[in-house]
Short mmCIF file of C-alpha atoms in Angstrom, two decimals:
data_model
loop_
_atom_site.label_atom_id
_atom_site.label_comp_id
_atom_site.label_asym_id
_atom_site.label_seq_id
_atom_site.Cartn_x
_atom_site.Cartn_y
_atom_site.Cartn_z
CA UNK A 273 18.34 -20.02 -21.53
CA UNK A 274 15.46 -18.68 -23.34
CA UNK A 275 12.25 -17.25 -21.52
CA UNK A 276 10.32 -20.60 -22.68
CA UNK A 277 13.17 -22.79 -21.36
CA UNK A 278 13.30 -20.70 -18.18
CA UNK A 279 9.52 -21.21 -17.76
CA UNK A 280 9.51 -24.83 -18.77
CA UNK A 281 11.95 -25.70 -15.85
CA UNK A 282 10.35 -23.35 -13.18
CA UNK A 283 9.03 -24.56 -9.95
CA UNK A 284 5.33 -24.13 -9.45
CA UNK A 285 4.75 -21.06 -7.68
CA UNK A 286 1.63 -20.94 -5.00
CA UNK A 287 -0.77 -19.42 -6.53
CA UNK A 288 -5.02 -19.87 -6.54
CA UNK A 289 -6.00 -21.77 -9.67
CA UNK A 290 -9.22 -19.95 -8.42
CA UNK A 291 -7.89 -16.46 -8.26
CA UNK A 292 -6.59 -17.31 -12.12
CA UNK A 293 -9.92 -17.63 -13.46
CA UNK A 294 -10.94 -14.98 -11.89
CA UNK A 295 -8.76 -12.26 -13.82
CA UNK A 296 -9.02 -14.00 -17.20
CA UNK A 297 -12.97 -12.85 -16.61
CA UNK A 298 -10.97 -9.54 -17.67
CA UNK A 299 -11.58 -9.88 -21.09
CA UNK A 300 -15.09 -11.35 -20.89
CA UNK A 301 -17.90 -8.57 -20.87
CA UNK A 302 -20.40 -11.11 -20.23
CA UNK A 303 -18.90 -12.53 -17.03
CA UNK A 304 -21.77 -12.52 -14.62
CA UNK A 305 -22.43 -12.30 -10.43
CA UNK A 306 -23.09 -16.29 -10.78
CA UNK A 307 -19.93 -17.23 -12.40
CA UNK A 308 -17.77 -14.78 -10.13
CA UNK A 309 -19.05 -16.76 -7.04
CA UNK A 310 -18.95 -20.15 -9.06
CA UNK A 311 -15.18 -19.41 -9.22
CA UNK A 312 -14.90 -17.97 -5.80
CA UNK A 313 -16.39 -21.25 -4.23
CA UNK A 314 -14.28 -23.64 -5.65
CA UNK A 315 -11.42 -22.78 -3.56
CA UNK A 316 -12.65 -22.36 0.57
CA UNK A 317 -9.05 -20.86 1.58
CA UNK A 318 -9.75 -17.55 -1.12
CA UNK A 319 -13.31 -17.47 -0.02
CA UNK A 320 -12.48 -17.20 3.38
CA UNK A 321 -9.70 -14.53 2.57
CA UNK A 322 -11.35 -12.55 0.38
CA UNK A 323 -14.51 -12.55 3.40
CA UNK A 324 -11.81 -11.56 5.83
CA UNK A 325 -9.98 -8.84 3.52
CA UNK A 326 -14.13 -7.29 3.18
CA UNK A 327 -14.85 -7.73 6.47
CA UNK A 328 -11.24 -5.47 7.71
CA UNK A 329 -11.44 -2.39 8.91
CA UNK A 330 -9.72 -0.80 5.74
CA UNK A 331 -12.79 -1.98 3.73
CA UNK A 332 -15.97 0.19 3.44
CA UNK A 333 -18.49 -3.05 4.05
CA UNK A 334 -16.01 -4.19 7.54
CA UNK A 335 -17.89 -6.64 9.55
CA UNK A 336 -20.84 -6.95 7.17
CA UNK A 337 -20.18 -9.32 5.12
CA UNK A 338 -21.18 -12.83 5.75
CA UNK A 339 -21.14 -15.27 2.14
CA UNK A 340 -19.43 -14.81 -0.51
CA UNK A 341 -22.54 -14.41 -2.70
CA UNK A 342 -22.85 -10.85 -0.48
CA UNK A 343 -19.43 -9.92 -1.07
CA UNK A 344 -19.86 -10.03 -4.91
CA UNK A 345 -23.25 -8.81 -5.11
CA UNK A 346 -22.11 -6.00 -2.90
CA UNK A 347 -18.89 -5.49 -4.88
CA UNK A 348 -19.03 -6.47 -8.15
CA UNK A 349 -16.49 -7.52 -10.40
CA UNK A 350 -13.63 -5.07 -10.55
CA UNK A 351 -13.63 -4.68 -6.76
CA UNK A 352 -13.53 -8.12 -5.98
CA UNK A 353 -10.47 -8.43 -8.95
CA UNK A 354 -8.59 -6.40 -6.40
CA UNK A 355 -9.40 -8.16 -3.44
CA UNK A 356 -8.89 -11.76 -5.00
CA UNK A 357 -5.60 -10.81 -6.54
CA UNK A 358 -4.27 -8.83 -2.71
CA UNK A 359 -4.88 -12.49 -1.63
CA UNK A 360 -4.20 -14.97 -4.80
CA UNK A 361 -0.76 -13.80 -4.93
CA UNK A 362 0.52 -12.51 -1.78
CA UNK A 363 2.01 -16.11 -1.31
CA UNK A 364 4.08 -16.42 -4.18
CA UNK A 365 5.03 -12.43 -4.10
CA UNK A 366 5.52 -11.76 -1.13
CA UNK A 367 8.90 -13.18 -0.47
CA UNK A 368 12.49 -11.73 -0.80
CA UNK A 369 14.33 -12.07 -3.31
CA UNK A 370 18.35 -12.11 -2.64
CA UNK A 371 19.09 -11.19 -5.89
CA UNK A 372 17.54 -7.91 -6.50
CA UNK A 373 18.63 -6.92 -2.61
CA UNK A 374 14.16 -7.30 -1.98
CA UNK A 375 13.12 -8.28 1.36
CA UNK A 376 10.04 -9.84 2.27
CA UNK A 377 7.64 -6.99 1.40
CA UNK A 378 9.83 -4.81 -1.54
CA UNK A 379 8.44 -6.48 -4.33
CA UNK A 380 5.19 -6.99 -2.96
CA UNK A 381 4.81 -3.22 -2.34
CA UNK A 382 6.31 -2.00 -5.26
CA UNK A 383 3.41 -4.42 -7.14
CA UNK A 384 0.80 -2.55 -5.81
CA UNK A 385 2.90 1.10 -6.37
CA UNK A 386 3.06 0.11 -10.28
CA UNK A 387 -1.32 -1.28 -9.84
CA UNK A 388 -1.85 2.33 -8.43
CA UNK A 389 0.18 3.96 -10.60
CA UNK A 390 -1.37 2.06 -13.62
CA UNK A 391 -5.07 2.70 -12.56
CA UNK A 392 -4.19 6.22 -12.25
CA UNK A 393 -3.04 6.73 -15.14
CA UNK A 394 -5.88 5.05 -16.84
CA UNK A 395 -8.34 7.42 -15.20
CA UNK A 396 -6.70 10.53 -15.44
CA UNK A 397 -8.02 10.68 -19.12
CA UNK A 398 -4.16 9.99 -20.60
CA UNK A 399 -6.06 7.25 -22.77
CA UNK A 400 -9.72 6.18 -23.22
CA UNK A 401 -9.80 3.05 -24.42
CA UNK A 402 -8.20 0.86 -21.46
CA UNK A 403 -9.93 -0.51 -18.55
CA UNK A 404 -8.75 0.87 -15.11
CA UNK A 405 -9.03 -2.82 -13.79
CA UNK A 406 -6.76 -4.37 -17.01
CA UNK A 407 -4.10 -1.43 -16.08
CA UNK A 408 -4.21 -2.01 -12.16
CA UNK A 409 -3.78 -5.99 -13.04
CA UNK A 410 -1.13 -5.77 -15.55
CA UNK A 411 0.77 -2.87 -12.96
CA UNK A 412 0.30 -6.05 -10.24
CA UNK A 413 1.95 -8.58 -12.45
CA UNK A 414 4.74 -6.48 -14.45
CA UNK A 415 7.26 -7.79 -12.05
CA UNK A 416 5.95 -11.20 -11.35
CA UNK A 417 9.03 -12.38 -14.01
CA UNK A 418 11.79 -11.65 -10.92
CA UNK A 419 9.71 -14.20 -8.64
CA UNK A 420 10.52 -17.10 -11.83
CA UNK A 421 14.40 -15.30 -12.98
CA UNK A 422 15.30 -15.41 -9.20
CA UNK A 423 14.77 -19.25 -9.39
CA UNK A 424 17.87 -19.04 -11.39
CA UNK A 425 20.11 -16.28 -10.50
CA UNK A 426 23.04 -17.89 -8.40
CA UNK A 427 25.06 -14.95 -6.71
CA UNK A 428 28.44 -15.27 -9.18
CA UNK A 429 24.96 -14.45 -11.81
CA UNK A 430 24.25 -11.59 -9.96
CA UNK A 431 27.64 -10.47 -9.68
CA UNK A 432 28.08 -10.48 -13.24
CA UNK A 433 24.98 -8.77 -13.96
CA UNK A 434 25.51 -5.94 -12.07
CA UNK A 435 28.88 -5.53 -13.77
CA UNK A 436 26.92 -5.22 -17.06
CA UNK A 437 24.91 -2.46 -15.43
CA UNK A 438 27.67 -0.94 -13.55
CA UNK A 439 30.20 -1.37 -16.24
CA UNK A 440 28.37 -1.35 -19.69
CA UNK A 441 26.44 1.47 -19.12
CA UNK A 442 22.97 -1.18 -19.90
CA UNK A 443 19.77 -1.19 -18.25
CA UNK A 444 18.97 -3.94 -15.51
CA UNK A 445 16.20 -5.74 -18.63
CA UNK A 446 19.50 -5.94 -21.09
CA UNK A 447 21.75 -6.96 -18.52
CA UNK A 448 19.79 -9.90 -17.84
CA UNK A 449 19.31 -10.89 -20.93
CA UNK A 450 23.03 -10.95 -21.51
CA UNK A 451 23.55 -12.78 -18.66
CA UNK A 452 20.88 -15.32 -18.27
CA UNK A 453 19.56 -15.30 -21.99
CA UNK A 454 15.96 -13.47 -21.08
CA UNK A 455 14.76 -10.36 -19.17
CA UNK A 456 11.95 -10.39 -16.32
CA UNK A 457 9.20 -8.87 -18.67
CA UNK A 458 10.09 -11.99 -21.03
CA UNK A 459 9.58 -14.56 -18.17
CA UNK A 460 6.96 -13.09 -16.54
CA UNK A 461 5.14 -13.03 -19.97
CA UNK A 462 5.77 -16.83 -20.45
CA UNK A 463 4.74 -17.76 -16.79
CA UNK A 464 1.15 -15.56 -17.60
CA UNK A 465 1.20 -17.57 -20.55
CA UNK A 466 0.79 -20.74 -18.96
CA UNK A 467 -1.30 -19.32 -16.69
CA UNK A 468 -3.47 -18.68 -19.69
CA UNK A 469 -4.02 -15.14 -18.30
CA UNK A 470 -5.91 -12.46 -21.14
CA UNK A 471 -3.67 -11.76 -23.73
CA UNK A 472 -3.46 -8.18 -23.21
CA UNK A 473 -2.16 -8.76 -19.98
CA UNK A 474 0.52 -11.08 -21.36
CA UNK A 475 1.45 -8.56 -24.05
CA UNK A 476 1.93 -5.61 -21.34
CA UNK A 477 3.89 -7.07 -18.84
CA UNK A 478 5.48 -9.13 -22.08
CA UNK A 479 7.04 -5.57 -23.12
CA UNK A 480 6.86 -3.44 -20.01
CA UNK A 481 10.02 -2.17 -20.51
CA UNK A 482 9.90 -2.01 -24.43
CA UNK A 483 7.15 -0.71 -24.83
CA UNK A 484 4.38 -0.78 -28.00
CA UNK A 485 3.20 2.89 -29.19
CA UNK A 486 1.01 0.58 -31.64
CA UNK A 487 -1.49 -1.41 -32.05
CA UNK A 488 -3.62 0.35 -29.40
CA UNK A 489 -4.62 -0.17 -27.08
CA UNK A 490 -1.86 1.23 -24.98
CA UNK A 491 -1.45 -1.42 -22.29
CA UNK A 492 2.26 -2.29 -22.22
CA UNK A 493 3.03 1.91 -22.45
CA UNK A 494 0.87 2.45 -19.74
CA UNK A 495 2.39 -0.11 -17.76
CA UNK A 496 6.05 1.21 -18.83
CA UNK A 497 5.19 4.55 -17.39
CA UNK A 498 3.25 3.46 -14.30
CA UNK A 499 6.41 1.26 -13.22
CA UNK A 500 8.52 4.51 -13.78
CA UNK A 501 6.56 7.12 -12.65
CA UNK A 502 6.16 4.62 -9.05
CA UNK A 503 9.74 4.33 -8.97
CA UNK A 504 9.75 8.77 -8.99
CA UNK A 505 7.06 8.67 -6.40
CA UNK A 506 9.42 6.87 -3.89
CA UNK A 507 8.88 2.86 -4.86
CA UNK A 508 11.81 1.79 -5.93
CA UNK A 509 13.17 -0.91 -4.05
CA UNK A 510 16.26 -3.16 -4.55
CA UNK A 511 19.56 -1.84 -6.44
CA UNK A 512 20.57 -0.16 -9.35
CA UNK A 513 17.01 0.63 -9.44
CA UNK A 514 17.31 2.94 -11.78
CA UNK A 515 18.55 0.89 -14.75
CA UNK A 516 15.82 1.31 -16.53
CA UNK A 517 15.78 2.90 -20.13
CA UNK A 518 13.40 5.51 -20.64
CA UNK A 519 11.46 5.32 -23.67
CA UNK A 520 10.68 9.08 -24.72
CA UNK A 521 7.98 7.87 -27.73
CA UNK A 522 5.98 5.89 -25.47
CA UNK A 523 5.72 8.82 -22.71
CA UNK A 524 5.00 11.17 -26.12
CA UNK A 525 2.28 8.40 -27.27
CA UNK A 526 0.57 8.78 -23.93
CA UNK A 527 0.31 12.55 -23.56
CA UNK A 528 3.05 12.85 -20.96
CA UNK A 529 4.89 15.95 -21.30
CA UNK A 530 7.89 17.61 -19.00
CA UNK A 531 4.82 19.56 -17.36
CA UNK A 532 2.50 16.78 -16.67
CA UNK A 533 5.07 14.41 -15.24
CA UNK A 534 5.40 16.28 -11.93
CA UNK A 535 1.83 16.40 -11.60
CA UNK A 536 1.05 12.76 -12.14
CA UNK A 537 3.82 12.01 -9.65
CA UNK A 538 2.22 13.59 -7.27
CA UNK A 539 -1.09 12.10 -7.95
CA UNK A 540 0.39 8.40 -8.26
CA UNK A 541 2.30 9.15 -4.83
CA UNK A 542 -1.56 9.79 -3.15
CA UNK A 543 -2.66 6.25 -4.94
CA UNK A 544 0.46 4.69 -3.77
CA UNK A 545 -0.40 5.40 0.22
CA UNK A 546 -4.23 4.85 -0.74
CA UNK A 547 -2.82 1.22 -1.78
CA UNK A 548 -0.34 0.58 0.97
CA UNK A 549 -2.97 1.77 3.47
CA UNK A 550 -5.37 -0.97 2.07
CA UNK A 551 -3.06 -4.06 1.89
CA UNK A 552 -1.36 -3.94 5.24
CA UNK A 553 1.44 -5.49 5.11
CA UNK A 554 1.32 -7.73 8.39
CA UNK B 222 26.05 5.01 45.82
CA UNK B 223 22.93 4.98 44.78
CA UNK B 224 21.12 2.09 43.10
CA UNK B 225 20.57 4.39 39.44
CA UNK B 226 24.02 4.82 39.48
CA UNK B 227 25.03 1.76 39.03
CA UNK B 228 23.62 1.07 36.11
CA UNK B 229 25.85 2.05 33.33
CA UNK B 230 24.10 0.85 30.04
CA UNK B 231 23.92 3.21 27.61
CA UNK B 232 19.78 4.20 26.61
CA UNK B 233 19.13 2.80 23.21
CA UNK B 234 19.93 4.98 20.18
CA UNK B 235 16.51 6.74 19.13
CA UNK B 236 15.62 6.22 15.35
CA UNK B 237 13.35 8.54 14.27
CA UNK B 238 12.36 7.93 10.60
CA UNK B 239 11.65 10.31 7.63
CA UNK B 240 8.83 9.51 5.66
CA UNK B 241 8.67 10.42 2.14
CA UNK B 242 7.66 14.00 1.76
CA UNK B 243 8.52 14.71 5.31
CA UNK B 244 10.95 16.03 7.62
CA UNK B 245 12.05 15.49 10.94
CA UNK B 246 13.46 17.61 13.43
CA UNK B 247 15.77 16.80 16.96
CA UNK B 248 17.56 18.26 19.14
CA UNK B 249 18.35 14.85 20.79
CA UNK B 250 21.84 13.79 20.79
CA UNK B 251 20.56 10.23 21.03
CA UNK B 252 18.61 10.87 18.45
CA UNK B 253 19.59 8.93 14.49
CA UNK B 254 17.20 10.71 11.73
CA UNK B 255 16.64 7.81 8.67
CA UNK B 256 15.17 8.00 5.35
CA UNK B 257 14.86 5.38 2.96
CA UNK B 258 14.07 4.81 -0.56
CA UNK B 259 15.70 7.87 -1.94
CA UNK B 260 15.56 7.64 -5.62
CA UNK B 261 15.06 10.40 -7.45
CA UNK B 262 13.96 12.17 -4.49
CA UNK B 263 16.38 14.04 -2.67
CA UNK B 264 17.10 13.61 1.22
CA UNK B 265 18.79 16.75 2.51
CA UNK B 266 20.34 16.67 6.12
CA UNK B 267 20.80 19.80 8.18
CA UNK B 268 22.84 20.18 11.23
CA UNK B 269 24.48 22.68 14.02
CA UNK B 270 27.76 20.86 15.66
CA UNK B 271 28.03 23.33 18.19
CA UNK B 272 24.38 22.52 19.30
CA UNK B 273 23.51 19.02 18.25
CA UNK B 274 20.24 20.18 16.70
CA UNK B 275 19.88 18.36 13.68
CA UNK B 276 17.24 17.92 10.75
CA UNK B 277 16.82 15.43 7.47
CA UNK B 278 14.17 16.65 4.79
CA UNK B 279 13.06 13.85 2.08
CA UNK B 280 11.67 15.91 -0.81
CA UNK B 281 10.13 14.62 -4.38
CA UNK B 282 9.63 16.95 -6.80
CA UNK B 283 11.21 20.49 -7.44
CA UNK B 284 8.29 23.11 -7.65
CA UNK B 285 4.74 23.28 -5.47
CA UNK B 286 3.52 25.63 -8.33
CA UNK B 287 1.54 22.40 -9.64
CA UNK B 288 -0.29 22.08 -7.35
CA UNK B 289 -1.31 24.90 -4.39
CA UNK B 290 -3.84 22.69 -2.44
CA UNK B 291 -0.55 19.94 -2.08
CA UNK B 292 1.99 22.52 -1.54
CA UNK B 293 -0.33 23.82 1.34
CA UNK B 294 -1.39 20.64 2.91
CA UNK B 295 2.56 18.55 2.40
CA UNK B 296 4.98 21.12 1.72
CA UNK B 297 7.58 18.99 2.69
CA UNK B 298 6.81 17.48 -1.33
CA UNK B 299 8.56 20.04 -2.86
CA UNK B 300 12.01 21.68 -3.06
CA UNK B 301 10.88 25.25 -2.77
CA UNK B 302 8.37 24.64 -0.24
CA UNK B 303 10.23 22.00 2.27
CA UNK B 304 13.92 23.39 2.04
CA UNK B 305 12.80 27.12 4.21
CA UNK B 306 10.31 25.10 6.45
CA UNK B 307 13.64 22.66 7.20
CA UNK B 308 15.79 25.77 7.87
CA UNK B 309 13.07 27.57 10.02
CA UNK B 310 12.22 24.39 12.31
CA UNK B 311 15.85 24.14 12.99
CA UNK B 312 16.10 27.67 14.09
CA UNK B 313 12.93 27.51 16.12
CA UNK B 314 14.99 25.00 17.95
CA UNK B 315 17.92 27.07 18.87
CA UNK B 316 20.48 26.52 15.69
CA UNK B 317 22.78 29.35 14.27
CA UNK B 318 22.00 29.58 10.38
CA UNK B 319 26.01 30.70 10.62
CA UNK B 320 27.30 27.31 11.75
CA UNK B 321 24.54 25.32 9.85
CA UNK B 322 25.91 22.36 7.39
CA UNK B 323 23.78 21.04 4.62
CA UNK B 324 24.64 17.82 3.17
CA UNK B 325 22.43 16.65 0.29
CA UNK B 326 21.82 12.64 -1.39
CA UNK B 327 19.44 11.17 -3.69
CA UNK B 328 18.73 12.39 -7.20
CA UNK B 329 18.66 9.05 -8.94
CA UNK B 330 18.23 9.25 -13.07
CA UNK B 331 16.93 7.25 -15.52
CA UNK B 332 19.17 5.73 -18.52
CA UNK B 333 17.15 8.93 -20.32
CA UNK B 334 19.23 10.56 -22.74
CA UNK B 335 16.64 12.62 -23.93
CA UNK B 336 16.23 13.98 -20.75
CA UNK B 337 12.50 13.66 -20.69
CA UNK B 338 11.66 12.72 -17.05
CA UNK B 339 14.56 13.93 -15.46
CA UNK B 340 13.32 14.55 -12.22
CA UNK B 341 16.38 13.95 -10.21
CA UNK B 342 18.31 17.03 -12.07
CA UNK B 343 15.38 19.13 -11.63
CA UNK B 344 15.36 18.45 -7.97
CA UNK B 345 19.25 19.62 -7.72
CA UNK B 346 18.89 22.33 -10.24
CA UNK B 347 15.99 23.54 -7.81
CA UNK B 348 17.45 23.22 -4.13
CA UNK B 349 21.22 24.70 -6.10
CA UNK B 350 19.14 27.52 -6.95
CA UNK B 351 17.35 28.02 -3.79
CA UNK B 352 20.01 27.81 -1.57
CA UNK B 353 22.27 30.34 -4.18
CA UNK B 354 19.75 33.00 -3.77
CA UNK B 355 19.99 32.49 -0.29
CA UNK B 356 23.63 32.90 -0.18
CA UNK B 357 24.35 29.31 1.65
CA UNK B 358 26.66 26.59 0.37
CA UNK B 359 26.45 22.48 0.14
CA UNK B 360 29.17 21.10 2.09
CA UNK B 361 28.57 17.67 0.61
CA UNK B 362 26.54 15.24 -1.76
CA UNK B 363 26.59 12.18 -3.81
CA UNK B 364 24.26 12.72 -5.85
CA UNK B 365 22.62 10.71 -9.55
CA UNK B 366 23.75 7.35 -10.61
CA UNK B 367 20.93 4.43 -10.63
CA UNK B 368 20.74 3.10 -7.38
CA UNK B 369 18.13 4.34 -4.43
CA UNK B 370 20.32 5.46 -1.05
CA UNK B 371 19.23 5.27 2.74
CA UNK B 372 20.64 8.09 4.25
CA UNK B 373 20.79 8.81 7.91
CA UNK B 374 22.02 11.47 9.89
CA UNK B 375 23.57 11.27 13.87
CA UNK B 376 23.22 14.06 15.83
CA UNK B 377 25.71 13.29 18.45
CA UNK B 378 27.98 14.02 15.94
CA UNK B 379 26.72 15.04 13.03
CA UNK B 380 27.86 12.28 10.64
CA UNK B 381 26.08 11.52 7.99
CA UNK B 382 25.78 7.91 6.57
CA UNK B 383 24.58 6.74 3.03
CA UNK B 384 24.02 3.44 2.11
CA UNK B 385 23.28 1.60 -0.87
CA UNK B 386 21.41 -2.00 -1.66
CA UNK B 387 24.91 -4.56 -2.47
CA UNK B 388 27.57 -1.65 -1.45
CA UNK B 389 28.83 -0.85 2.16
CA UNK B 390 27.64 2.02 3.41
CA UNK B 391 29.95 5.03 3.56
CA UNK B 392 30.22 8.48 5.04
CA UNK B 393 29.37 11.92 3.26
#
């Protein structure tokens, strides 16, 4: 099956139409306070999530938040982004999936590992000319293609896959595409597609594990090396976890040397607890 | 007979887990030390037979030297910095560095055949080097490969237990 085929037969999964809209406001500078709450109000079950997540005690506003018009004035747009997609998603990500060995939380947690990692990287002055919220979102949804692939892997699938790994010598990305016909980065791509999420988005999670040196900017590099370097700072759930190819020109492209890789390790693994600490996983 | 006396369950096992740059310490012989998520991190278990004192270190990079405020606020991070503090809280405890055994897992790699992240060798290269200046030997480790272990450590008898995501777990 090809990606588009794969996407094409897919059950719907839950997600906000609301919480949709809101990150393809990514690649619109003139997105406005008004339009943010326009979106938020047409769906009451975000709205009242997104007043509850504000409203926690892991949130710097907790219990002062009343209307959503307060939450974005107070906020603005990139925290909200977070916010929206901790709750847009959680339904369709949160779940286990048999067939990379994930429970209930893995690849939830290992979503917001890479969306640290990402917005880390992005500030730590690696690059200059990507926004901290694109990286975070694009770290979020890198995976999202396992949620649609798992639709389809049937265990003697599995089996067979992990033979390629074990076997061939090939990363988990190739294996699946030799088994199945597409990779996770392909699907997920396709499934953003018809989400009609910002292109750049699309293109990074699209090739998150080939990643583009060129055009700039970076976006699917950074997100290559955010999964990666979250996988060396201790998220790296499911097995052969480590299949993974590592693409030396893209870590060259971005500035990361031998030297700096330790460092930004340690920096992601402070972002990662920073993120866990704020989602709560209930 | 007394009423207490009668009762003859067992008390539960105690699971004490390791968090990741972190160690844990026991002299419990009820006691099971667990740390997940070992990828290229390594999780380094520690143990006296003679007095059921055992330890399990989870460290993630080799060298503190990047960083001096980390290294002095979570040694347990580093090779260099975690390995003595594992050895000392284990003799603060009562254990004989003489009858000490040091079993080592983790160390995950990449498919990297340039070699340009290759934190899990690092990590070895680092505690191998440590632990050879310090005259002590590894008794055992399963080390590298691409899958993340779970390694725990019993310190009624020592036995230390490794498992995998899809394989059955086995023994070191």
């Amino acid at each position: 099956m090809t990606a588009n085929e794969i996407v094409a037969k897919l059950k719907p999964l839950p997600v906000s139409r609301a919480g949709l809209r809101l990150i393809k406001l990514l690649d619109q500078p003139d997105r406005d306070n008004e339009r943010i709450i326009q979106i938020l109000k047409c769906d009451a079950m975000l709205t009242a999530k997104v007043l509850r997540s504000c409203n926690s005690a892991g949130c710097a506003l907790k219990g002062r938040v009343a209307s959503v018009d307060q939450a974005v004035l107070l906020l603005g747009y990139n925290q909200i982004l977070r916010i929206v997609l901790s709750v847009a998603l959680a339904e369709a990500m949160r779940v286990p999936l048999k067939a990379y060995a994930f429970d209930g939380n893995d690849l939830w947690l290992h979503s917001f590992a890479a969306a640290a990692a990402a917005e880390t990287l992005a500030l730590d002055g690696l690059v200059s000319d990507i926004d901290p919220s694109s990286a975070y979102t694009a770290g979020l949804l890198h995976d999202i293609g396992k949620v649609a692939l798992h639709q389809f892997l049937k265990p003697d699938l599995v089996l067979s896959l992990r033979q390629q790994i074990a076997e061939q010598g090939l990363s988990r990305p190739d294996a699946e595409k030799v088994v199945i016909g597409a990779d996770h980065a392909e699907v997920g791509a396709g499934l953003l597609a018809q989400w009609e999420l910002p292109a750049e988005i699309i293109e990074a999670v699209a090739n998150h594990h080939h990643p583009l040196v060129e055009p700039r900017p970076r976006l699917s590099a950074l997100t290559f090396m955010a999964n990666l370097i979250s996988h060396l700072a201790g998220s790296a759930p499911g097995w052969e976890s480590y299949a993974v190819h590592l693409d030396g020109a893209a870590a060259a492209a971005l500035g990361i040397t031998r030297e700096r890789v330790d460092y930004l390790v340690m920096a992601v693994r402070e972002s990662i607890e920073r993120a866990e600490a704020f989602i709560v996983v209930e | 007979m007394s009423l207490a006396s009668k009762w003859v369950i067992p008390p539960p096992k105690k699971t004490l887990v390791v968090g990741i740059a972190d160690k844990v310490v026991s002299n419990d012989p009820g006691a099971e030390l667990v740390t997940y998520s070992l990828g290229s991190c390594l999780g380094i278990t520690l143990y006296d037979p003679a007095k059921r004192i055992g330890g399990l270190l989870h460290v993630m990079l080799p060298n503190s030297a990047i960083s001096a405020a980390k290294a002095a606020s979570c040694p347990m991070m580093f090779v260099d910095t975690g390995v003595p503090r594992l050895f000392h809280a284990l003799y603060e405890l009562g254990a004989d560095r003489a009858r000490l055994v040091l079993k080592v897992a983790g160390g995950a790699q990449f498919l990297d055949p340039d070699g340009v992240f290759n934190i899990g060798e690092r990590n070895q290269a680092a505690l191998a080097e440590l632990l050879r200046r310090n005259g002590f030997s590894i008794q055992a480790e399963d080390l590298g490969g691409v899958s993340s272990r779970t390694l725990r450590l019993q310190l009624d008898s020592g036995r230390v237990q490794i498992h995998s995501p899809g394989r059955p777990p086995y023994s070191l």
